[in-house]
Amino acid sequence: MMMSNAAPGRVIRILEDAPKLCEIVAEEFTRVAETVQRDQGVFRVALAGGSTPVALYHRLTDPVLAGRVDWRKVEVCFGDERCVPPTSTRSNFHMAKETLLDHLPIPEAGIHRIKGELNPHQAAREYQADLAALFHTSRTPQFDLILLGMGANGHVASLFPGSAALREVGCPTTAQYVETEREWRVTLTRPVLNIARRIWVLVSGVAKSAALREVLQGNWEPEVLPAQYLFDTEGEQTWWCDKDAAGLLEPDSDSSKHRLPLARLT
Ligand code: 6PG
């Protein structure tokens, strides 16, 4: 495991391989849930979609880990959703349901899916209203933890390069048509990501290595590499990577405001 020399609260953690990444993140997720429930009662988390978190979600259902969390006091939300029915294999909710939610004693009222089957703008409005009720605020909801994957083009959630969603800072949710994906998406917006108490970005595999290097060590161009907008996160920011994904990161790189100093071997 490699730890960064980053400023407190901003860490790159590089694990040997995808299974080890999954093992460590599952343990840390469980520890955070325990800690938040002890200190605050309810743990409010936004799950990532895509394929990277699948193994993590399976592992979280391990009885040894799952038994440490009071799932009746977990509020599960989503970072983004494809505008498809919840039964579609493209649905992030469907993936989480199959790998995690169906295997844990989470009350139905504790699962806040984005209604991909609705008109996208209606789905974004309903999700915003759901979050306002959950967080008891009409302002920006502050999650205890937001899990994110990162695309090979540097997008996170459904904040894609050059998209109008990147410039939405007045609402916690927005809908947009994503040309490259040829589909409508609903996503949390930058203010929600940046106010979260913890942001975890899960990056695995050599296919992400070029994007990860550009995001963490390249020029500051968040309109092209939206993951760079995460650097303004007020809370803890952890980039969980395996060695394949981190393979192009240069050791001892100079750090600037918008870069995370590189992880170091420990
Ligand atoms: C989605 C996700 C998206 C995903 C990245 C990485 O709806 O697809 O929210 O942001 O996390 O595209 O996807 P993979 O984990 O499949 O590489």
Short mmCIF file of C-alpha atoms and ligand atoms in Angstrom, two decimals:
data_model
loop_
_atom_site.label_atom_id
_atom_site.label_comp_id
_atom_site.label_asym_id
_atom_site.label_seq_id
_atom_site.Cartn_x
_atom_site.Cartn_y
_atom_site.Cartn_z
CA MET A 1 0.00 0.00 0.00
CA MET A 2 1.44 3.36 -0.96
CA MET A 3 0.59 6.49 0.90
CA SER A 4 0.81 10.02 -0.40
CA ASN A 5 2.69 12.89 1.12
CA ALA A 6 -0.34 14.99 0.25
CA ALA A 7 -1.75 17.61 2.50
CA PRO A 8 -4.00 16.19 5.27
CA GLY A 9 -7.30 15.06 3.84
CA ARG A 10 -5.98 14.54 0.30
CA VAL A 11 -4.52 11.11 -0.33
CA ILE A 12 -3.63 8.82 -3.22
CA ARG A 13 -3.59 5.21 -2.07
CA ILE A 14 -2.16 2.68 -4.48
CA LEU A 15 -2.82 -1.01 -3.89
CA GLU A 16 -1.14 -4.00 -5.50
CA ASP A 17 -4.04 -5.08 -7.69
CA ALA A 18 -7.82 -4.92 -8.11
CA PRO A 19 -8.61 -7.63 -5.51
CA LYS A 20 -6.44 -5.89 -2.92
CA LEU A 21 -8.02 -2.54 -3.81
CA CYS A 22 -11.45 -4.09 -3.28
CA GLU A 23 -10.42 -5.67 0.04
CA ILE A 24 -8.98 -2.48 1.51
CA VAL A 25 -11.75 -0.17 0.30
CA ALA A 26 -14.42 -2.53 1.66
CA GLU A 27 -12.71 -2.53 5.06
CA GLU A 28 -12.36 1.27 5.02
CA PHE A 29 -15.99 1.71 3.89
CA THR A 30 -17.13 -0.44 6.81
CA ARG A 31 -14.92 1.47 9.25
CA VAL A 32 -16.28 4.81 8.05
CA ALA A 33 -19.87 3.59 8.29
CA GLU A 34 -19.25 2.38 11.85
CA THR A 35 -17.60 5.66 12.82
CA VAL A 36 -20.32 7.85 11.31
CA GLN A 37 -23.09 5.78 12.89
CA ARG A 38 -21.37 6.00 16.27
CA ASP A 39 -20.89 9.76 16.00
CA GLN A 40 -23.96 10.87 14.03
CA GLY A 41 -26.40 7.97 13.95
CA VAL A 42 -27.14 7.87 10.22
CA PHE A 43 -24.60 7.16 7.45
CA ARG A 44 -25.52 8.85 4.17
CA VAL A 45 -23.61 7.57 1.16
CA ALA A 46 -23.83 8.05 -2.61
CA LEU A 47 -22.83 4.99 -4.60
CA ALA A 48 -20.86 4.97 -7.83
CA GLY A 49 -22.12 3.31 -10.98
CA GLY A 50 -20.22 1.60 -13.76
CA SER A 51 -18.21 -1.61 -13.40
CA THR A 52 -15.36 -0.69 -11.04
CA PRO A 53 -17.43 -0.87 -7.84
CA VAL A 54 -19.07 -4.26 -8.61
CA ALA A 55 -16.46 -6.32 -6.74
CA LEU A 56 -16.48 -3.82 -3.88
CA TYR A 57 -20.26 -4.03 -3.49
CA HIS A 58 -20.12 -7.83 -3.48
CA ARG A 59 -17.43 -7.72 -0.77
CA LEU A 60 -19.46 -5.34 1.39
CA THR A 61 -22.07 -8.09 1.71
CA ASP A 62 -19.51 -10.36 3.41
CA PRO A 63 -21.16 -11.19 6.76
CA VAL A 64 -18.00 -10.28 8.68
CA LEU A 65 -18.07 -6.74 7.24
CA ALA A 66 -21.83 -6.32 6.84
CA GLY A 67 -22.37 -7.41 10.45
CA ARG A 68 -20.45 -4.36 11.68
CA VAL A 69 -22.91 -1.88 10.13
CA ASP A 70 -26.47 -1.09 11.20
CA TRP A 71 -27.98 -1.08 7.70
CA ARG A 72 -31.27 0.28 9.10
CA LYS A 73 -29.32 3.53 9.61
CA VAL A 74 -27.75 3.78 6.18
CA GLU A 75 -29.27 6.08 3.55
CA VAL A 76 -28.14 4.92 0.10
CA CYS A 77 -28.17 7.42 -2.76
CA PHE A 78 -26.48 7.50 -6.15
CA GLY A 79 -23.90 9.76 -7.75
CA ASP A 80 -25.58 9.46 -11.10
CA GLU A 81 -27.90 7.32 -13.21
CA ARG A 82 -28.42 6.45 -16.79
CA CYS A 83 -31.95 7.38 -17.96
CA VAL A 84 -33.12 3.81 -18.36
CA PRO A 85 -35.64 1.71 -16.41
CA PRO A 86 -34.46 0.34 -13.04
CA THR A 87 -34.69 -3.16 -14.51
CA SER A 88 -32.21 -2.36 -17.29
CA THR A 89 -28.76 -3.91 -17.08
CA ARG A 90 -27.44 -0.41 -17.85
CA SER A 91 -29.00 1.01 -14.70
CA ASN A 92 -26.59 1.89 -11.88
CA PHE A 93 -29.41 1.18 -9.44
CA HIS A 94 -29.90 -2.26 -11.02
CA MET A 95 -26.18 -3.01 -10.64
CA ALA A 96 -26.17 -1.91 -6.98
CA LYS A 97 -29.37 -3.83 -6.30
CA GLU A 98 -27.95 -7.04 -7.73
CA THR A 99 -24.53 -6.77 -6.05
CA LEU A 100 -25.33 -5.04 -2.74
CA LEU A 101 -28.81 -3.83 -1.90
CA ASP A 102 -30.65 -7.14 -2.29
CA HIS A 103 -28.19 -8.79 0.09
CA LEU A 104 -28.37 -6.38 3.02
CA PRO A 105 -31.16 -5.50 5.48
CA ILE A 106 -31.59 -1.96 4.15
CA PRO A 107 -35.18 -0.69 4.47
CA GLU A 108 -36.72 0.27 1.13
CA ALA A 109 -37.14 3.81 2.45
CA GLY A 110 -33.37 3.96 2.88
CA ILE A 111 -32.72 3.52 -0.84
CA HIS A 112 -32.96 6.71 -2.88
CA ARG A 113 -32.67 5.78 -6.50
CA ILE A 114 -32.74 8.21 -9.39
CA LYS A 115 -35.87 7.37 -11.41
CA GLY A 116 -34.26 6.71 -14.75
CA GLU A 117 -37.58 5.69 -16.25
CA LEU A 118 -38.93 9.26 -16.00
CA ASN A 119 -38.33 12.24 -18.23
CA PRO A 120 -34.68 13.14 -17.36
CA HIS A 121 -35.49 16.64 -16.11
CA GLN A 122 -38.35 15.28 -14.02
CA ALA A 123 -36.04 12.60 -12.63
CA ALA A 124 -33.48 15.25 -11.66
CA ARG A 125 -36.17 17.36 -9.96
CA GLU A 126 -37.56 14.39 -8.04
CA TYR A 127 -34.09 13.32 -6.94
CA GLN A 128 -33.37 16.87 -5.78
CA ALA A 129 -36.59 16.84 -3.74
CA ASP A 130 -35.71 13.44 -2.28
CA LEU A 131 -32.28 14.69 -1.22
CA ALA A 132 -33.79 17.87 0.27
CA ALA A 133 -36.08 15.73 2.41
CA LEU A 134 -33.31 13.32 3.37
CA PHE A 135 -30.85 16.05 4.36
CA HIS A 136 -33.53 18.37 5.76
CA THR A 137 -32.21 21.22 3.67
CA SER A 138 -32.94 22.96 0.37
CA ARG A 139 -29.25 23.84 0.15
CA THR A 140 -26.41 21.59 -0.97
CA PRO A 141 -26.66 18.15 0.66
CA GLN A 142 -23.50 17.08 2.49
CA PHE A 143 -22.90 13.36 2.13
CA ASP A 144 -20.77 11.46 4.62
CA LEU A 145 -19.21 9.61 1.68
CA ILE A 146 -19.50 9.82 -2.09
CA LEU A 147 -18.05 6.92 -4.06
CA LEU A 148 -17.02 7.73 -7.63
CA GLY A 149 -15.47 5.88 -10.52
CA MET A 150 -13.51 7.74 -13.18
CA GLY A 151 -13.91 7.25 -16.90
CA ALA A 152 -10.95 6.91 -19.28
CA ASN A 153 -11.78 10.47 -20.39
CA GLY A 154 -11.53 11.85 -16.86
CA HIS A 155 -15.27 12.13 -16.14
CA VAL A 156 -16.75 11.38 -12.72
CA ALA A 157 -20.39 10.65 -11.98
CA SER A 158 -22.05 11.93 -15.16
CA LEU A 159 -19.99 15.10 -15.34
CA PHE A 160 -18.52 14.65 -18.80
CA PRO A 161 -15.93 16.83 -20.55
CA GLY A 162 -17.35 20.05 -21.97
CA SER A 163 -20.85 19.30 -20.69
CA ALA A 164 -23.37 21.84 -19.47
CA ALA A 165 -23.65 19.78 -16.26
CA LEU A 166 -20.13 20.91 -15.36
CA ARG A 167 -21.38 24.47 -15.14
CA GLU A 168 -24.48 23.68 -13.07
CA VAL A 169 -23.68 25.01 -9.60
CA GLY A 170 -27.12 26.24 -8.51
CA CYS A 171 -28.82 22.84 -8.14
CA PRO A 172 -27.57 19.62 -6.52
CA THR A 173 -28.83 17.53 -9.45
CA THR A 174 -29.10 18.03 -13.19
CA ALA A 175 -30.00 16.09 -16.34
CA GLN A 176 -28.12 16.18 -19.59
CA TYR A 177 -27.80 14.30 -22.85
CA VAL A 178 -24.30 12.80 -23.17
CA GLU A 179 -23.29 12.64 -26.81
CA THR A 180 -20.45 10.17 -26.29
CA GLU A 181 -22.73 7.80 -24.42
CA ARG A 182 -25.73 8.53 -26.67
CA GLU A 183 -27.99 8.64 -23.67
CA TRP A 184 -29.52 10.96 -21.11
CA ARG A 185 -27.98 11.01 -17.64
CA VAL A 186 -28.95 12.46 -14.26
CA THR A 187 -26.07 13.39 -11.98
CA LEU A 188 -25.06 15.06 -8.74
CA THR A 189 -23.42 18.37 -9.52
CA ARG A 190 -20.03 19.81 -8.54
CA PRO A 191 -21.20 21.62 -5.37
CA VAL A 192 -22.47 18.32 -3.92
CA LEU A 193 -19.19 16.57 -4.71
CA ASN A 194 -17.14 19.43 -3.31
CA ILE A 195 -19.00 19.71 0.01
CA ALA A 196 -18.93 15.97 0.79
CA ARG A 197 -17.18 14.98 4.00
CA ARG A 198 -15.39 12.24 2.07
CA ILE A 199 -14.88 11.75 -1.65
CA TRP A 200 -13.45 8.39 -2.75
CA VAL A 201 -12.49 7.91 -6.39
CA LEU A 202 -11.98 4.27 -7.35
CA VAL A 203 -9.62 3.84 -10.30
CA SER A 204 -8.61 0.38 -11.47
CA GLY A 205 -6.91 -1.01 -14.55
CA VAL A 206 -4.34 0.08 -17.08
CA ALA A 207 -7.04 1.61 -19.30
CA LYS A 208 -7.38 4.44 -16.76
CA SER A 209 -3.64 5.07 -16.33
CA ALA A 210 -3.29 7.82 -18.94
CA ALA A 211 -6.34 9.71 -17.67
CA LEU A 212 -5.22 9.34 -14.05
CA ARG A 213 -1.81 10.78 -14.85
CA GLU A 214 -3.39 13.74 -16.70
CA VAL A 215 -5.89 14.36 -13.93
CA LEU A 216 -3.41 14.15 -11.06
CA GLN A 217 -0.24 15.42 -12.72
CA GLY A 218 -1.28 17.12 -15.93
CA ASN A 219 -2.29 20.69 -16.61
CA TRP A 220 -5.26 22.20 -14.82
CA GLU A 221 -8.05 21.86 -17.38
CA PRO A 222 -11.17 20.61 -15.59
CA GLU A 223 -13.47 21.31 -18.52
CA VAL A 224 -11.52 18.58 -20.34
CA LEU A 225 -10.78 16.47 -17.25
CA PRO A 226 -13.79 16.96 -14.95
CA ALA A 227 -12.28 14.82 -12.18
CA GLN A 228 -9.97 17.79 -11.51
CA TYR A 229 -12.94 19.69 -10.13
CA LEU A 230 -12.73 17.31 -7.18
CA PHE A 231 -9.53 19.01 -6.02
CA ASP A 232 -11.69 21.73 -4.50
CA THR A 233 -13.38 19.20 -2.23
CA GLU A 234 -13.54 20.56 1.31
CA GLY A 235 -13.53 17.15 2.95
CA GLU A 236 -11.29 14.14 2.76
CA GLN A 237 -10.38 13.19 -0.79
CA THR A 238 -8.96 9.72 -1.42
CA TRP A 239 -7.95 8.35 -4.78
CA TRP A 240 -8.05 4.57 -4.44
CA CYS A 241 -6.00 3.07 -7.27
CA ASP A 242 -4.42 -0.20 -8.18
CA LYS A 243 -0.88 -0.32 -9.59
CA ASP A 244 -2.13 -0.79 -13.14
CA ALA A 245 -4.11 2.44 -13.00
CA ALA A 246 -1.25 4.28 -11.27
CA GLY A 247 1.40 2.90 -13.64
CA LEU A 248 2.04 6.22 -15.44
CA LEU A 249 2.19 8.45 -12.36
CA GLU A 250 5.62 10.03 -11.98
CA PRO A 251 7.29 9.72 -8.57
CA ASP A 252 8.02 12.86 -6.56
CA SER A 253 6.14 15.08 -8.97
CA ASP A 254 5.95 18.72 -8.08
CA SER A 255 2.64 19.51 -6.51
CA SER A 256 0.55 22.57 -7.18
CA LYS A 257 -2.86 23.59 -5.87
CA HIS A 258 -4.55 21.47 -8.46
CA ARG A 259 -2.41 18.38 -8.21
CA LEU A 260 -2.18 15.77 -5.53
CA PRO A 261 1.43 15.07 -4.60
CA LEU A 262 2.23 11.60 -5.76
CA ALA A 263 1.81 8.64 -3.48
CA ARG A 264 4.95 7.23 -1.96
CA LEU A 265 5.95 3.70 -1.17
CA THR A 266 5.76 3.01 2.53
C1 6PG B 1 -21.59 5.51 -14.83
C2 6PG B 1 -20.70 6.01 -13.73
C3 6PG B 1 -19.45 6.58 -14.31
C4 6PG B 1 -18.39 5.54 -14.03
C5 6PG B 1 -17.15 5.79 -14.84
C6 6PG B 1 -16.19 4.60 -14.67
O1 6PG B 1 -22.80 5.72 -14.79
O2 6PG B 1 -21.02 4.84 -15.71
O3 6PG B 1 -21.27 6.79 -12.88
O4 6PG B 1 -19.06 7.82 -13.80
O5 6PG B 1 -18.07 5.59 -12.64
O6 6PG B 1 -17.54 5.89 -16.21
O7 6PG B 1 -16.85 3.46 -15.18
P1 6PG B 1 -16.20 2.00 -15.01
O8 6PG B 1 -16.12 1.74 -13.53
O9 6PG B 1 -17.18 1.08 -15.70
O10 6PG B 1 -14.85 2.05 -15.66
#
